[in-house]
mmCIF file of C-alpha atoms in Angstrom:
data_model
loop_
_atom_site.group_PDB
_atom_site.id
_atom_site.type_symbol
_atom_site.label_atom_id
_atom_site.label_comp_id
_atom_site.label_asym_id
_atom_site.label_seq_id
_atom_site.Cartn_x
_atom_site.Cartn_y
_atom_site.Cartn_z
ATOM 1 C CA UNK I 25 22.608 -37.430 -89.774
ATOM 2 C CA UNK I 26 25.145 -36.719 -91.994
ATOM 3 C CA UNK I 27 28.734 -39.062 -92.226
ATOM 4 C CA UNK I 28 31.702 -39.025 -94.673
ATOM 5 C CA UNK I 29 34.130 -41.273 -94.266
ATOM 6 C CA UNK I 30 37.691 -41.704 -96.264
ATOM 7 C CA UNK I 31 38.928 -44.507 -98.015
ATOM 8 C CA UNK I 32 42.270 -45.253 -99.881
ATOM 9 C CA UNK I 33 46.186 -46.365 -99.829
ATOM 10 C CA UNK I 34 47.259 -46.543 -95.992
ATOM 11 C CA UNK I 35 51.204 -46.366 -98.210
ATOM 12 C CA UNK I 36 51.935 -44.194 -100.483
ATOM 13 C CA UNK I 37 55.378 -44.559 -102.697
ATOM 14 C CA UNK I 38 57.490 -41.568 -102.884
ATOM 15 C CA UNK I 39 56.643 -39.539 -106.683
ATOM 16 C CA UNK I 40 53.571 -41.720 -106.659
ATOM 17 C CA UNK I 41 49.781 -39.859 -106.959
ATOM 18 C CA UNK I 42 47.412 -39.580 -103.656
ATOM 19 C CA UNK I 43 43.937 -41.050 -104.537
ATOM 20 C CA UNK I 44 41.883 -40.794 -101.622
ATOM 21 C CA UNK I 45 37.623 -40.565 -101.344
ATOM 22 C CA UNK I 46 35.572 -39.357 -99.102
ATOM 23 C CA UNK I 47 31.481 -40.894 -99.006
ATOM 24 C CA UNK I 48 28.856 -38.997 -98.047
ATOM 25 C CA UNK I 49 25.333 -40.683 -96.312
ATOM 26 C CA UNK I 50 22.785 -38.363 -94.515
ATOM 27 C CA UNK I 51 23.591 -35.606 -97.405
ATOM 28 C CA UNK I 52 23.605 -34.984 -101.196
ATOM 29 C CA UNK I 53 27.242 -33.881 -102.313
ATOM 30 C CA UNK I 54 24.608 -31.615 -105.226
ATOM 31 C CA UNK I 55 23.124 -29.867 -102.390
ATOM 32 C CA UNK I 56 24.263 -26.343 -101.492
ATOM 33 C CA UNK I 57 27.009 -27.155 -99.410
ATOM 34 C CA UNK I 58 31.191 -27.761 -100.432
ATOM 35 C CA UNK I 59 33.196 -30.717 -99.497
ATOM 36 C CA UNK I 60 37.007 -30.066 -98.244
ATOM 37 C CA UNK I 61 39.805 -32.173 -97.757
ATOM 38 C CA UNK I 62 41.999 -31.232 -94.837
ATOM 39 C CA UNK I 63 45.435 -32.894 -92.988
ATOM 40 C CA UNK I 64 47.857 -33.101 -90.257
ATOM 41 C CA UNK I 65 51.078 -34.032 -90.404
ATOM 42 C CA UNK I 66 52.637 -35.297 -87.152
ATOM 43 C CA UNK I 67 52.726 -32.914 -84.155
ATOM 44 C CA UNK I 68 51.471 -30.710 -86.372
ATOM 45 C CA UNK I 69 48.060 -28.461 -86.444
ATOM 46 C CA UNK I 70 45.229 -28.174 -88.918
ATOM 47 C CA UNK I 71 45.866 -27.774 -92.708
ATOM 48 C CA UNK I 72 43.460 -27.015 -95.595
ATOM 49 C CA UNK I 73 44.114 -28.646 -99.118
ATOM 50 C CA UNK I 74 41.169 -27.641 -101.010
ATOM 51 C CA UNK I 75 37.941 -27.369 -101.348
ATOM 52 C CA UNK I 76 34.439 -28.120 -103.919
ATOM 53 C CA UNK I 77 31.665 -26.350 -104.096
ATOM 54 C CA UNK I 78 28.050 -28.366 -104.965
ATOM 55 C CA UNK I 79 28.544 -27.214 -108.725
ATOM 56 C CA UNK I 80 31.994 -28.244 -108.768
ATOM 57 C CA UNK I 81 33.532 -25.122 -108.674
ATOM 58 C CA UNK I 82 36.994 -25.784 -106.823
ATOM 59 C CA UNK I 83 39.217 -23.693 -104.563
ATOM 60 C CA UNK I 84 42.908 -25.297 -103.823
ATOM 61 C CA UNK I 85 45.930 -24.150 -100.964
ATOM 62 C CA UNK I 86 48.243 -22.283 -103.301
ATOM 63 C CA UNK I 87 50.822 -24.240 -101.452
ATOM 64 C CA UNK I 88 49.560 -27.361 -103.479
ATOM 65 C CA UNK I 89 47.679 -26.037 -105.967
ATOM 66 C CA UNK I 90 50.057 -27.704 -109.056
ATOM 67 C CA UNK I 91 49.288 -31.099 -107.351
ATOM 68 C CA UNK I 92 45.747 -31.251 -106.262
ATOM 69 C CA UNK I 93 42.667 -32.146 -108.197
ATOM 70 C CA UNK I 94 39.211 -32.662 -105.769
ATOM 71 C CA UNK I 95 36.173 -34.546 -108.271
ATOM 72 C CA UNK I 96 32.774 -34.686 -107.342
ATOM 73 C CA UNK I 97 30.980 -37.988 -107.950
ATOM 74 C CA UNK I 98 27.285 -37.038 -107.870
ATOM 75 C CA UNK I 99 26.220 -40.557 -108.916
ATOM 76 C CA UNK I 100 27.814 -42.517 -105.794
ATOM 77 C CA UNK I 101 27.368 -39.198 -103.464
ATOM 78 C CA UNK I 102 31.776 -38.826 -103.127
ATOM 79 C CA UNK I 103 34.193 -36.836 -103.943
ATOM 80 C CA UNK I 104 37.503 -37.502 -103.848
ATOM 81 C CA UNK I 105 41.335 -36.076 -103.922
ATOM 82 C CA UNK I 106 44.543 -36.515 -106.036
ATOM 83 C CA UNK I 107 48.053 -35.449 -104.886
ATOM 84 C CA UNK I 108 50.661 -36.244 -107.081
ATOM 85 C CA UNK I 109 54.489 -36.394 -106.242
ATOM 86 C CA UNK I 110 54.157 -37.961 -103.329
ATOM 87 C CA UNK I 111 57.129 -36.585 -100.753
ATOM 88 C CA UNK I 112 57.753 -37.530 -97.192
ATOM 89 C CA UNK I 113 56.082 -33.858 -96.108
ATOM 90 C CA UNK I 114 53.434 -35.171 -97.865
ATOM 91 C CA UNK I 115 52.927 -38.115 -95.005
ATOM 92 C CA UNK I 116 49.805 -36.473 -93.004
ATOM 93 C CA UNK I 117 46.336 -38.061 -91.440
ATOM 94 C CA UNK I 118 43.919 -36.791 -93.980
ATOM 95 C CA UNK I 119 40.440 -35.492 -93.308
ATOM 96 C CA UNK I 120 37.334 -35.274 -95.411
ATOM 97 C CA UNK I 121 34.660 -32.868 -94.371
ATOM 98 C CA UNK I 122 31.555 -30.790 -95.613
ATOM 99 C CA UNK I 123 31.489 -27.255 -95.608
ATOM 100 C CA UNK I 124 29.083 -24.373 -95.873
ATOM 101 C CA UNK I 125 29.350 -22.078 -98.719
ATOM 102 C CA UNK I 126 29.834 -18.155 -98.705
ATOM 103 C CA UNK I 127 32.577 -16.035 -101.486
ATOM 104 C CA UNK I 128 34.915 -18.935 -100.513
ATOM 105 C CA UNK I 129 34.271 -22.652 -98.404
ATOM 106 C CA UNK I 130 33.605 -21.458 -94.844
ATOM 107 C CA UNK I 131 33.289 -23.504 -91.668
ATOM 108 C CA UNK I 132 33.117 -27.417 -91.572
ATOM 109 C CA UNK I 133 30.327 -28.753 -89.415
ATOM 110 C CA UNK I 134 30.597 -32.210 -90.581
ATOM 111 C CA UNK I 135 34.060 -34.156 -90.975
ATOM 112 C CA UNK I 136 34.826 -37.887 -91.499
ATOM 113 C CA UNK I 137 37.173 -39.896 -88.393
ATOM 114 C CA UNK I 138 40.485 -39.411 -91.045
ATOM 115 C CA UNK I 139 42.750 -41.832 -92.870
ATOM 116 C CA UNK I 140 46.668 -42.345 -92.396
ATOM 117 C CA UNK I 141 48.685 -41.705 -95.588
ATOM 118 C CA UNK I 142 51.974 -42.835 -95.164
ATOM 119 C CA UNK I 143 55.042 -41.638 -98.157
ATOM 120 C CA UNK I 144 57.886 -44.379 -97.530
ATOM 121 C CA UNK I 145 59.386 -47.162 -100.567
ATOM 122 C CA UNK F 29 47.012 -15.375 -95.630
ATOM 123 C CA UNK F 30 45.629 -14.713 -92.132
ATOM 124 C CA UNK F 31 47.899 -16.171 -90.010
ATOM 125 C CA UNK F 32 46.506 -17.234 -86.217
ATOM 126 C CA UNK F 33 48.046 -17.374 -83.163
ATOM 127 C CA UNK F 34 46.662 -19.793 -80.198
ATOM 128 C CA UNK F 35 47.552 -19.208 -76.596
ATOM 129 C CA UNK F 36 48.643 -20.886 -74.579
ATOM 130 C CA UNK F 37 49.920 -23.939 -76.062
ATOM 131 C CA UNK F 38 49.218 -25.751 -73.008
ATOM 132 C CA UNK F 39 46.272 -25.210 -70.980
ATOM 133 C CA UNK F 40 46.771 -28.046 -67.487
ATOM 134 C CA UNK F 41 43.091 -27.625 -65.215
ATOM 135 C CA UNK F 42 40.749 -29.686 -63.043
ATOM 136 C CA UNK F 43 37.034 -30.756 -64.054
ATOM 137 C CA UNK F 44 34.770 -27.841 -63.033
ATOM 138 C CA UNK F 45 37.171 -25.476 -63.652
ATOM 139 C CA UNK F 46 36.537 -22.403 -66.074
ATOM 140 C CA UNK F 47 39.312 -22.220 -69.743
ATOM 141 C CA UNK F 48 40.068 -19.557 -71.196
ATOM 142 C CA UNK F 49 41.744 -20.023 -74.876
ATOM 143 C CA UNK F 50 43.225 -17.378 -77.099
ATOM 144 C CA UNK F 51 43.277 -17.026 -81.144
ATOM 145 C CA UNK F 52 44.671 -13.694 -82.274
ATOM 146 C CA UNK F 53 44.625 -12.894 -86.027
ATOM 147 C CA UNK F 54 47.725 -11.384 -88.129
ATOM 148 C CA UNK F 55 44.745 -9.156 -89.356
ATOM 149 C CA UNK F 56 40.864 -8.434 -88.733
ATOM 150 C CA UNK F 57 39.041 -11.356 -89.684
ATOM 151 C CA UNK F 58 36.654 -10.101 -91.919
ATOM 152 C CA UNK F 59 32.762 -9.998 -90.481
ATOM 153 C CA UNK F 60 33.797 -11.908 -87.624
ATOM 154 C CA UNK F 61 34.300 -15.322 -89.248
ATOM 155 C CA UNK F 62 36.095 -17.087 -86.847
ATOM 156 C CA UNK F 63 35.302 -20.787 -86.382
ATOM 157 C CA UNK F 64 36.151 -22.975 -82.919
ATOM 158 C CA UNK F 65 37.221 -26.818 -83.252
ATOM 159 C CA UNK F 66 37.703 -29.419 -80.853
ATOM 160 C CA UNK F 67 39.843 -32.495 -81.871
ATOM 161 C CA UNK F 68 40.297 -35.680 -80.228
ATOM 162 C CA UNK F 69 42.371 -38.699 -81.126
ATOM 163 C CA UNK F 70 41.588 -40.841 -83.655
ATOM 164 C CA UNK F 71 38.264 -38.813 -84.418
ATOM 165 C CA UNK F 72 38.026 -36.142 -86.822
ATOM 166 C CA UNK F 73 37.284 -32.306 -85.736
ATOM 167 C CA UNK F 74 34.087 -31.084 -83.956
ATOM 168 C CA UNK F 75 32.279 -28.066 -84.963
ATOM 169 C CA UNK F 76 31.961 -25.456 -81.743
ATOM 170 C CA UNK F 77 31.180 -22.307 -82.527
ATOM 171 C CA UNK F 78 31.231 -20.783 -85.842
ATOM 172 C CA UNK F 79 30.468 -16.622 -86.666
ATOM 173 C CA UNK F 80 33.132 -15.449 -83.200
ATOM 174 C CA UNK F 81 29.904 -16.780 -80.797
ATOM 175 C CA UNK F 82 27.226 -19.026 -82.463
ATOM 176 C CA UNK F 83 26.669 -22.085 -81.552
ATOM 177 C CA UNK F 84 27.033 -25.466 -83.369
ATOM 178 C CA UNK F 85 24.047 -27.864 -83.238
ATOM 179 C CA UNK F 86 24.479 -29.824 -80.380
ATOM 180 C CA UNK F 87 26.617 -28.379 -78.694
ATOM 181 C CA UNK F 88 26.068 -27.238 -74.540
ATOM 182 C CA UNK F 89 26.154 -24.267 -73.764
ATOM 183 C CA UNK F 90 29.079 -24.254 -71.251
ATOM 184 C CA UNK F 91 30.861 -23.266 -74.243
ATOM 185 C CA UNK F 92 30.952 -20.290 -75.296
ATOM 186 C CA UNK F 93 32.965 -17.867 -77.883
ATOM 187 C CA UNK F 94 33.246 -14.245 -77.774
ATOM 188 C CA UNK F 95 35.776 -11.398 -79.500
ATOM 189 C CA UNK F 96 36.596 -9.128 -82.978
ATOM 190 C CA UNK F 97 38.174 -8.330 -85.693
ATOM 191 C CA UNK F 98 41.636 -9.287 -84.030
ATOM 192 C CA UNK F 99 41.192 -11.059 -80.581
ATOM 193 C CA UNK F 100 38.515 -14.435 -80.045
ATOM 194 C CA UNK F 101 38.348 -16.241 -77.135
ATOM 195 C CA UNK F 102 36.828 -19.804 -76.372
ATOM 196 C CA UNK F 103 35.423 -20.202 -72.818
ATOM 197 C CA UNK F 104 34.598 -23.138 -71.090
ATOM 198 C CA UNK F 105 32.553 -22.556 -67.956
ATOM 199 C CA UNK F 106 33.180 -25.810 -66.326
ATOM 200 C CA UNK F 107 34.969 -28.218 -67.443
ATOM 201 C CA UNK F 108 33.755 -32.228 -68.133
ATOM 202 C CA UNK F 109 35.882 -35.035 -68.172
ATOM 203 C CA UNK F 110 35.327 -35.386 -72.165
ATOM 204 C CA UNK F 111 36.291 -31.796 -72.104
ATOM 205 C CA UNK F 112 40.192 -32.199 -72.356
ATOM 206 C CA UNK F 113 41.214 -32.348 -76.157
ATOM 207 C CA UNK F 114 42.710 -29.908 -78.291
ATOM 208 C CA UNK F 115 41.252 -27.169 -80.104
ATOM 209 C CA UNK F 116 41.457 -25.171 -82.805
ATOM 210 C CA UNK F 117 40.941 -21.951 -84.689
ATOM 211 C CA UNK F 118 40.057 -21.381 -87.772
ATOM 212 C CA UNK F 119 39.062 -18.336 -90.052
ATOM 213 C CA UNK F 120 37.034 -18.251 -93.214
ATOM 214 C CA UNK F 121 36.685 -14.102 -93.005
ATOM 215 C CA UNK F 122 40.031 -14.024 -96.450
ATOM 216 C CA UNK F 123 39.016 -17.699 -97.306
ATOM 217 C CA UNK F 124 40.572 -18.637 -99.951
ATOM 218 C CA UNK F 125 42.619 -20.043 -97.628
ATOM 219 C CA UNK F 126 40.807 -21.184 -94.953
ATOM 220 C CA UNK F 127 43.548 -20.761 -91.698
ATOM 221 C CA UNK F 128 43.957 -22.667 -88.513
ATOM 222 C CA UNK F 129 45.335 -21.478 -85.610
ATOM 223 C CA UNK F 130 47.912 -24.200 -84.202
ATOM 224 C CA UNK F 131 45.934 -25.454 -81.491
ATOM 225 C CA UNK F 132 45.863 -25.051 -77.581
ATOM 226 C CA UNK F 133 45.930 -28.110 -75.878
ATOM 227 C CA UNK F 134 43.927 -28.732 -72.799
ATOM 228 C CA UNK F 135 44.812 -31.253 -70.288
ATOM 229 C CA UNK F 136 43.724 -32.581 -67.220
ATOM 230 C CA UNK F 137 45.622 -31.020 -64.265
#
């Protein structure tokens, strides 16, 4: 059974960098899938942040591209998100997910439960 | 970027009734690459439908997807108590970027 679990700080100060990790079990990050990060701001819908393929190719949302980095750690079977220059607008529930691959990332078939990140001094 | 508009924003129905949720795209979705998710508080989204009409593994057959081009529909034939949640459509035909609709809240009447 595929499971994903997000971990990281629940509170980040403005201008700091957010670092989140997604631990994967039941599937290898080197299998032919992609691994993505999403978020949901309070009272809003889902937003795609970016995805990384099994071969480490990355795709990022253009609105966040200058601030985001997603990486794989094959030794720990996990992947990570870094988001720099955090502001209050980045306060959200952050989710990781496994996605199917194509010319670009496709749909996500397994999701973590999410981790709440608040940006505040 | 393809914009997805879901309607209605909120749907109030009773268990046993039929639910019809709509998702309209600002331009044609390539290869009908559209998915539907169910989202409940405290949980990650759950994949229901991909490629507009293919049910994901383990999804009951009361859930069905249809449509093509710019107009897509998720139908729940007979609502069960556990079906009351928020539903999102997502397109991946013009990925990246992946884009989502704003969601339809299905609530108990």
